[in-house]
mmCIF file of N, CA and C in Angstrom:
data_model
loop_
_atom_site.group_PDB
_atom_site.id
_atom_site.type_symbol
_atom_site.label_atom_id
_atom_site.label_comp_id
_atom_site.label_asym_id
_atom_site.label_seq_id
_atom_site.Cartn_x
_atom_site.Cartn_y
_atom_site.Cartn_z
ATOM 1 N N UNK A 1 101.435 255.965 183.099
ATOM 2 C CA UNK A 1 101.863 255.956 181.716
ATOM 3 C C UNK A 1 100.929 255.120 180.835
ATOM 4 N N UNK A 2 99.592 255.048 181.137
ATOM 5 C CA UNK A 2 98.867 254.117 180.659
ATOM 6 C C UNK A 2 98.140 255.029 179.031
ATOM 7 N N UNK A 3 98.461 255.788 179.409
ATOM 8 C CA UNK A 3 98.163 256.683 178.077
ATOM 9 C C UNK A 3 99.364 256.226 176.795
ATOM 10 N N UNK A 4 100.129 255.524 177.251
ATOM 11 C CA UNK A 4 101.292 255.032 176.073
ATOM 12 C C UNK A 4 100.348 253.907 175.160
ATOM 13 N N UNK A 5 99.547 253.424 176.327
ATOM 14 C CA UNK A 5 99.068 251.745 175.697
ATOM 15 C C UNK A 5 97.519 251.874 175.468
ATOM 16 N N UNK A 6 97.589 252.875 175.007
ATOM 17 C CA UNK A 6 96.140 252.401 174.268
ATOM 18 C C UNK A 6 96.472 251.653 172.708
ATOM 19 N N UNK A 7 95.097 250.952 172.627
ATOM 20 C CA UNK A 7 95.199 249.887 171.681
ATOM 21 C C UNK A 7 95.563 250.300 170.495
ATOM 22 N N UNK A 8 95.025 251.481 170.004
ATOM 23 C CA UNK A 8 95.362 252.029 168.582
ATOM 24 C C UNK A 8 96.830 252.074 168.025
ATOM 25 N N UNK A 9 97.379 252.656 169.315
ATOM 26 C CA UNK A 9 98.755 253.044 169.233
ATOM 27 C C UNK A 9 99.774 251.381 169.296
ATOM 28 N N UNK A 10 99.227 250.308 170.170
ATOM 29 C CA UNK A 10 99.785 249.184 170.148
ATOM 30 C C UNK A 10 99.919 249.311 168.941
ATOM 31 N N UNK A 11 98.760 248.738 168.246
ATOM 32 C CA UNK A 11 98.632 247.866 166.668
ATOM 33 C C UNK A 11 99.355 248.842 165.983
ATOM 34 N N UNK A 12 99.449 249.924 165.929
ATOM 35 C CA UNK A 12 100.320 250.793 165.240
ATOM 36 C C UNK A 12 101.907 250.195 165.026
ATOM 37 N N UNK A 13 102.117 250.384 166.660
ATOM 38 C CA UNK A 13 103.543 249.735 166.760
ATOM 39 C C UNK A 13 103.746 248.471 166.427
ATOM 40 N N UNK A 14 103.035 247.546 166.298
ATOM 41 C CA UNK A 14 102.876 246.233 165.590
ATOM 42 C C UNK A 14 103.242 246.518 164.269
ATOM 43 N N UNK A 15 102.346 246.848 163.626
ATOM 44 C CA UNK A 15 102.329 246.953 162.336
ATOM 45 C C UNK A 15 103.705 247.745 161.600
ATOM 46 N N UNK A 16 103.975 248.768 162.242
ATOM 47 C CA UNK A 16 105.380 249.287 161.811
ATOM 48 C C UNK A 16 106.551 248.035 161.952
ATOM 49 N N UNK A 17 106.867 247.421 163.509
ATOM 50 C CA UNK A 17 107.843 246.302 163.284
ATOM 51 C C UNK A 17 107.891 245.224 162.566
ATOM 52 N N UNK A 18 106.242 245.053 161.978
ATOM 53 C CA UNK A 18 106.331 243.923 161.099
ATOM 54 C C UNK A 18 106.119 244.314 159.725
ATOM 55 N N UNK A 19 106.641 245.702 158.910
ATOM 56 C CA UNK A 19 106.702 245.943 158.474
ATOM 57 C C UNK A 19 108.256 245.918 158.156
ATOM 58 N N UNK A 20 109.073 246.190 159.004
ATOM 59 C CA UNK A 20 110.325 246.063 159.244
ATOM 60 C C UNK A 20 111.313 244.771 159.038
ATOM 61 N N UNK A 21 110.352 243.936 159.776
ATOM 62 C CA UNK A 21 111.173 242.986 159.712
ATOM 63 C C UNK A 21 110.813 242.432 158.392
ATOM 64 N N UNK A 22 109.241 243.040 156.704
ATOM 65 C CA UNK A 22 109.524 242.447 156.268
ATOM 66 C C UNK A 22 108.316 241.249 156.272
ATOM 67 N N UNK A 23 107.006 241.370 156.840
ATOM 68 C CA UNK A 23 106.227 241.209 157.216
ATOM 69 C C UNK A 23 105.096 242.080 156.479
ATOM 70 N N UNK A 24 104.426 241.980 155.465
ATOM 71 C CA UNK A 24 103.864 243.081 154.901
ATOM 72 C C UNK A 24 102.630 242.647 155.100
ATOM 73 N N UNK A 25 102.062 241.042 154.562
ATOM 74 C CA UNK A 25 100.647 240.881 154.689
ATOM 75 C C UNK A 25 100.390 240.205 155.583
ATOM 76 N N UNK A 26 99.087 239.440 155.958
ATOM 77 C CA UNK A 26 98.769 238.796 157.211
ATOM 78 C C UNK A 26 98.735 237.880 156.799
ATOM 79 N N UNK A 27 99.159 237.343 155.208
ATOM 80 C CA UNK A 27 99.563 235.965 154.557
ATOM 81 C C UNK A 27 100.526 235.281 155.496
ATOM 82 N N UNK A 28 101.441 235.927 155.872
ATOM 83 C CA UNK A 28 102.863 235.616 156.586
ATOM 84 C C UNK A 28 101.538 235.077 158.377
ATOM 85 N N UNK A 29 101.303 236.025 158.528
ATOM 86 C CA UNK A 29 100.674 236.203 159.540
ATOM 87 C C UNK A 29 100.102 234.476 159.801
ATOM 88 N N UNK A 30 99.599 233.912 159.176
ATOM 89 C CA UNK A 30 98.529 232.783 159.090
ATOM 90 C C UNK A 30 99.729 231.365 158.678
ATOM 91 N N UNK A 31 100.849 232.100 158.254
ATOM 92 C CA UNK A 31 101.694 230.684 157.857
ATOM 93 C C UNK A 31 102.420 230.982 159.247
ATOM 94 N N UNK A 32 102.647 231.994 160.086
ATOM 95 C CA UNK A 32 103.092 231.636 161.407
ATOM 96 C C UNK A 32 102.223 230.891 162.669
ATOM 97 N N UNK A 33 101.006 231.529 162.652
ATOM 98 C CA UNK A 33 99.990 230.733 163.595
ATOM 99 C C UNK A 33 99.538 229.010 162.994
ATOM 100 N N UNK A 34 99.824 229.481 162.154
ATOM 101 C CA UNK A 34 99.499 227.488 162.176
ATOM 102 C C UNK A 34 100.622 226.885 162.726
ATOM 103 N N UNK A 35 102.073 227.420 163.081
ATOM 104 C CA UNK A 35 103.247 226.965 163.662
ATOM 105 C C UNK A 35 102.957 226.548 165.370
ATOM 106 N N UNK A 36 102.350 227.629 165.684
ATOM 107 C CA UNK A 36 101.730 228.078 166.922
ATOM 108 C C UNK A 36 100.695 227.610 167.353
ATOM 109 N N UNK A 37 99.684 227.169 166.612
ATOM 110 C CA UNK A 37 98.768 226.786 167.023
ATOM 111 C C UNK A 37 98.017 225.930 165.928
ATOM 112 N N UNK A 38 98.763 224.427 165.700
ATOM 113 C CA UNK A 38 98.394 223.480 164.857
ATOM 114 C C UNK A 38 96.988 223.271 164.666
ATOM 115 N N UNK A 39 96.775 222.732 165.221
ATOM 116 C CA UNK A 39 94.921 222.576 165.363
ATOM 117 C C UNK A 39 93.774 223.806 165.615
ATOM 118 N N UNK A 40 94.554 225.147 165.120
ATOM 119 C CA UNK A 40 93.598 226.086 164.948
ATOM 120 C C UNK A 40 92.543 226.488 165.833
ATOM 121 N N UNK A 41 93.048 226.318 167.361
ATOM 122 C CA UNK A 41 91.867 226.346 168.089
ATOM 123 C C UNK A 41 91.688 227.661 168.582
ATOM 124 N N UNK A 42 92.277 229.121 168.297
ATOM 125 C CA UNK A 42 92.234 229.820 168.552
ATOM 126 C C UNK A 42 92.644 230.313 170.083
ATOM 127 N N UNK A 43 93.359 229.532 170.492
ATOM 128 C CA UNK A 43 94.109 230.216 171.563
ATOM 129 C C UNK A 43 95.395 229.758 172.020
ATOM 130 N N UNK A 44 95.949 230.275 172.508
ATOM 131 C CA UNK A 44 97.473 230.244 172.906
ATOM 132 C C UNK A 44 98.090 230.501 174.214
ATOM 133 N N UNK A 45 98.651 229.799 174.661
ATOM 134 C CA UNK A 45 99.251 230.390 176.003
ATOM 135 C C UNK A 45 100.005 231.516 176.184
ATOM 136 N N UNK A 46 100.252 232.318 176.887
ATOM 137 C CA UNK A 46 100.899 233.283 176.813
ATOM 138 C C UNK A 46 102.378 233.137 176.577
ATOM 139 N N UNK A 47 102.966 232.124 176.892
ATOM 140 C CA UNK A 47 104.403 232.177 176.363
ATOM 141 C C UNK A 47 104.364 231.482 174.852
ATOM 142 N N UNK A 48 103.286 230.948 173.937
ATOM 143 C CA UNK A 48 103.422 230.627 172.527
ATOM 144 C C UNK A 48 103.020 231.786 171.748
ATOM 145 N N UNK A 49 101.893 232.415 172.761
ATOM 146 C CA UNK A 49 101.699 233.912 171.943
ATOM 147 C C UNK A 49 102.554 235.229 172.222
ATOM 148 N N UNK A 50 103.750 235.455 172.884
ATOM 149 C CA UNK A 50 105.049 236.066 172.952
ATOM 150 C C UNK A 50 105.856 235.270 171.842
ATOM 151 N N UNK A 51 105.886 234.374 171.806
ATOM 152 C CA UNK A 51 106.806 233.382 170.456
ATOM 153 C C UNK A 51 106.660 233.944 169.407
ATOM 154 N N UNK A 52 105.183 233.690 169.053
ATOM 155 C CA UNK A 52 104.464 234.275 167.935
ATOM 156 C C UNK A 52 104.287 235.436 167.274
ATOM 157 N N UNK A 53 104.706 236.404 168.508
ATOM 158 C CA UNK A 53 104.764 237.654 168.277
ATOM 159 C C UNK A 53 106.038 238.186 168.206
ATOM 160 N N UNK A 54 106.917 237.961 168.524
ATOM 161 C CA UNK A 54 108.575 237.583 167.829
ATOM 162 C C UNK A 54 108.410 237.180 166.722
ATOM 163 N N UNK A 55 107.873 236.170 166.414
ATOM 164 C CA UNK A 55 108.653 235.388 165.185
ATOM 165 C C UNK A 55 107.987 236.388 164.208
ATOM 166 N N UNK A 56 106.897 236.981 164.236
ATOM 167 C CA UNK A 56 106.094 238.158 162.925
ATOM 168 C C UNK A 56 106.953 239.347 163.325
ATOM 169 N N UNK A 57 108.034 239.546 164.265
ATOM 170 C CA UNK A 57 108.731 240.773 164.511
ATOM 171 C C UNK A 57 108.107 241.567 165.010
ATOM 172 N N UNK A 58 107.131 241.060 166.108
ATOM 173 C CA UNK A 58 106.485 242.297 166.912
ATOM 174 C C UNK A 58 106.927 241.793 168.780
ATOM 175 N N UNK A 59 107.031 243.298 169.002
ATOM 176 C CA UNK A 59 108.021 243.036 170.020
ATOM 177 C C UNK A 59 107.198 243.953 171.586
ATOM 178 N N UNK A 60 106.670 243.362 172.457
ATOM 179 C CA UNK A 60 105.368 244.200 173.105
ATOM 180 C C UNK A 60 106.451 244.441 174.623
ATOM 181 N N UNK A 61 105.834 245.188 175.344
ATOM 182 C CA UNK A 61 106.707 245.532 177.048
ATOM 183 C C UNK A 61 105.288 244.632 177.783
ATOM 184 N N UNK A 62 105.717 244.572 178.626
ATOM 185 C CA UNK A 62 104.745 243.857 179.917
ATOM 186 C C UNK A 62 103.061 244.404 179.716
ATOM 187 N N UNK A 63 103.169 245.620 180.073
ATOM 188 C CA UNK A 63 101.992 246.849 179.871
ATOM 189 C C UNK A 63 101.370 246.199 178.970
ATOM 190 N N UNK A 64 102.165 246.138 177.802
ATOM 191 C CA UNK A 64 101.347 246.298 176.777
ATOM 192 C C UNK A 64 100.399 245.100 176.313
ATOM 193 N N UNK A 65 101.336 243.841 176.286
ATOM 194 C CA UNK A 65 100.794 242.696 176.697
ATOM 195 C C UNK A 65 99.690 242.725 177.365
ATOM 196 N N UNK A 66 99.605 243.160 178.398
ATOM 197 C CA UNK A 66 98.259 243.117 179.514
ATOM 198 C C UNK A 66 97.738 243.830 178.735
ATOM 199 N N UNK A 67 97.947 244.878 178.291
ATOM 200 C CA UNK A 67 96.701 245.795 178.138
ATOM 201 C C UNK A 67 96.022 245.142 176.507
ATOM 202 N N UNK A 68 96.811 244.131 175.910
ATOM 203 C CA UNK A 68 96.361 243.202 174.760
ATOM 204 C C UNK A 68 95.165 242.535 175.005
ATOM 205 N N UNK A 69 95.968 241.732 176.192
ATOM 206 C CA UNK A 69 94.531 240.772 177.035
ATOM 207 C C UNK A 69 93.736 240.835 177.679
ATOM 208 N N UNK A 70 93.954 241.807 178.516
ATOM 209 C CA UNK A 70 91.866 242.568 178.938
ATOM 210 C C UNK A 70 91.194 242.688 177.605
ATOM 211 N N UNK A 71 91.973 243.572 176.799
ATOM 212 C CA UNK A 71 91.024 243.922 175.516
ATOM 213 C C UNK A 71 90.298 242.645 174.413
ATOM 214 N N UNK A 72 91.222 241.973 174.873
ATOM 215 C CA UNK A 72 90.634 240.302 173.803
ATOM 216 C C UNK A 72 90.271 239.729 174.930
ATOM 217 N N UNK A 73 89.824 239.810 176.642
ATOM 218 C CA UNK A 73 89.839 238.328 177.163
ATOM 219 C C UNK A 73 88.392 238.115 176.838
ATOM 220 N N UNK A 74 87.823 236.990 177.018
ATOM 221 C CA UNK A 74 86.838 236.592 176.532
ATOM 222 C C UNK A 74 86.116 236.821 178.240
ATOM 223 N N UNK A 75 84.519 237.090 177.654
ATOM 224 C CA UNK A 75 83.914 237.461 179.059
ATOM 225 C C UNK A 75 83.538 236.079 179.650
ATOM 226 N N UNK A 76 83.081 236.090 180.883
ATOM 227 C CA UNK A 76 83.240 234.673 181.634
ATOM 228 C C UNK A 76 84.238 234.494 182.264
ATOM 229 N N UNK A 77 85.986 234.884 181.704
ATOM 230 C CA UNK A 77 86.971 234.622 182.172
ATOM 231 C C UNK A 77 87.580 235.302 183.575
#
């Protein structure tokens, strides 16, 4: 079922729930990650970046998650 989670279609579904909940610009977006990640260091653990992605009303399955973080992991890792 890996044909569900391609990336396009993620951010799609992102963008619709945080549209929903009400969430329109990525203004909101930037007053939540500074909650998340005070000192701006650009990364997050995986259970602050599930937080984070709740609290903007985006709501991911396991899959999809993973298939988030291959696509962003940084090489080296």
């Amino acid at each position: 079922m890996d044909w569900k989670n391609k990336p396009n279609m993620i951010f799609n579904k992102v963008k619709n729930q945080m549209f929903g909940k009400g969430v329109e610009t990525f203004y909101y977006v930037d007053i939540f990650i500074k909650e998340f990640d005070p000192e701006l260091t650009g990364r997050l653990s995986p259970h602050a970046f599930n937080l984070f992605m709740n609290k903007v009303g985006a709501f991911f399955t396991i899959q999809e998650i993973r298939n988030i973080k291959d696509l962003y992991r940084s090489e080296g890792q």
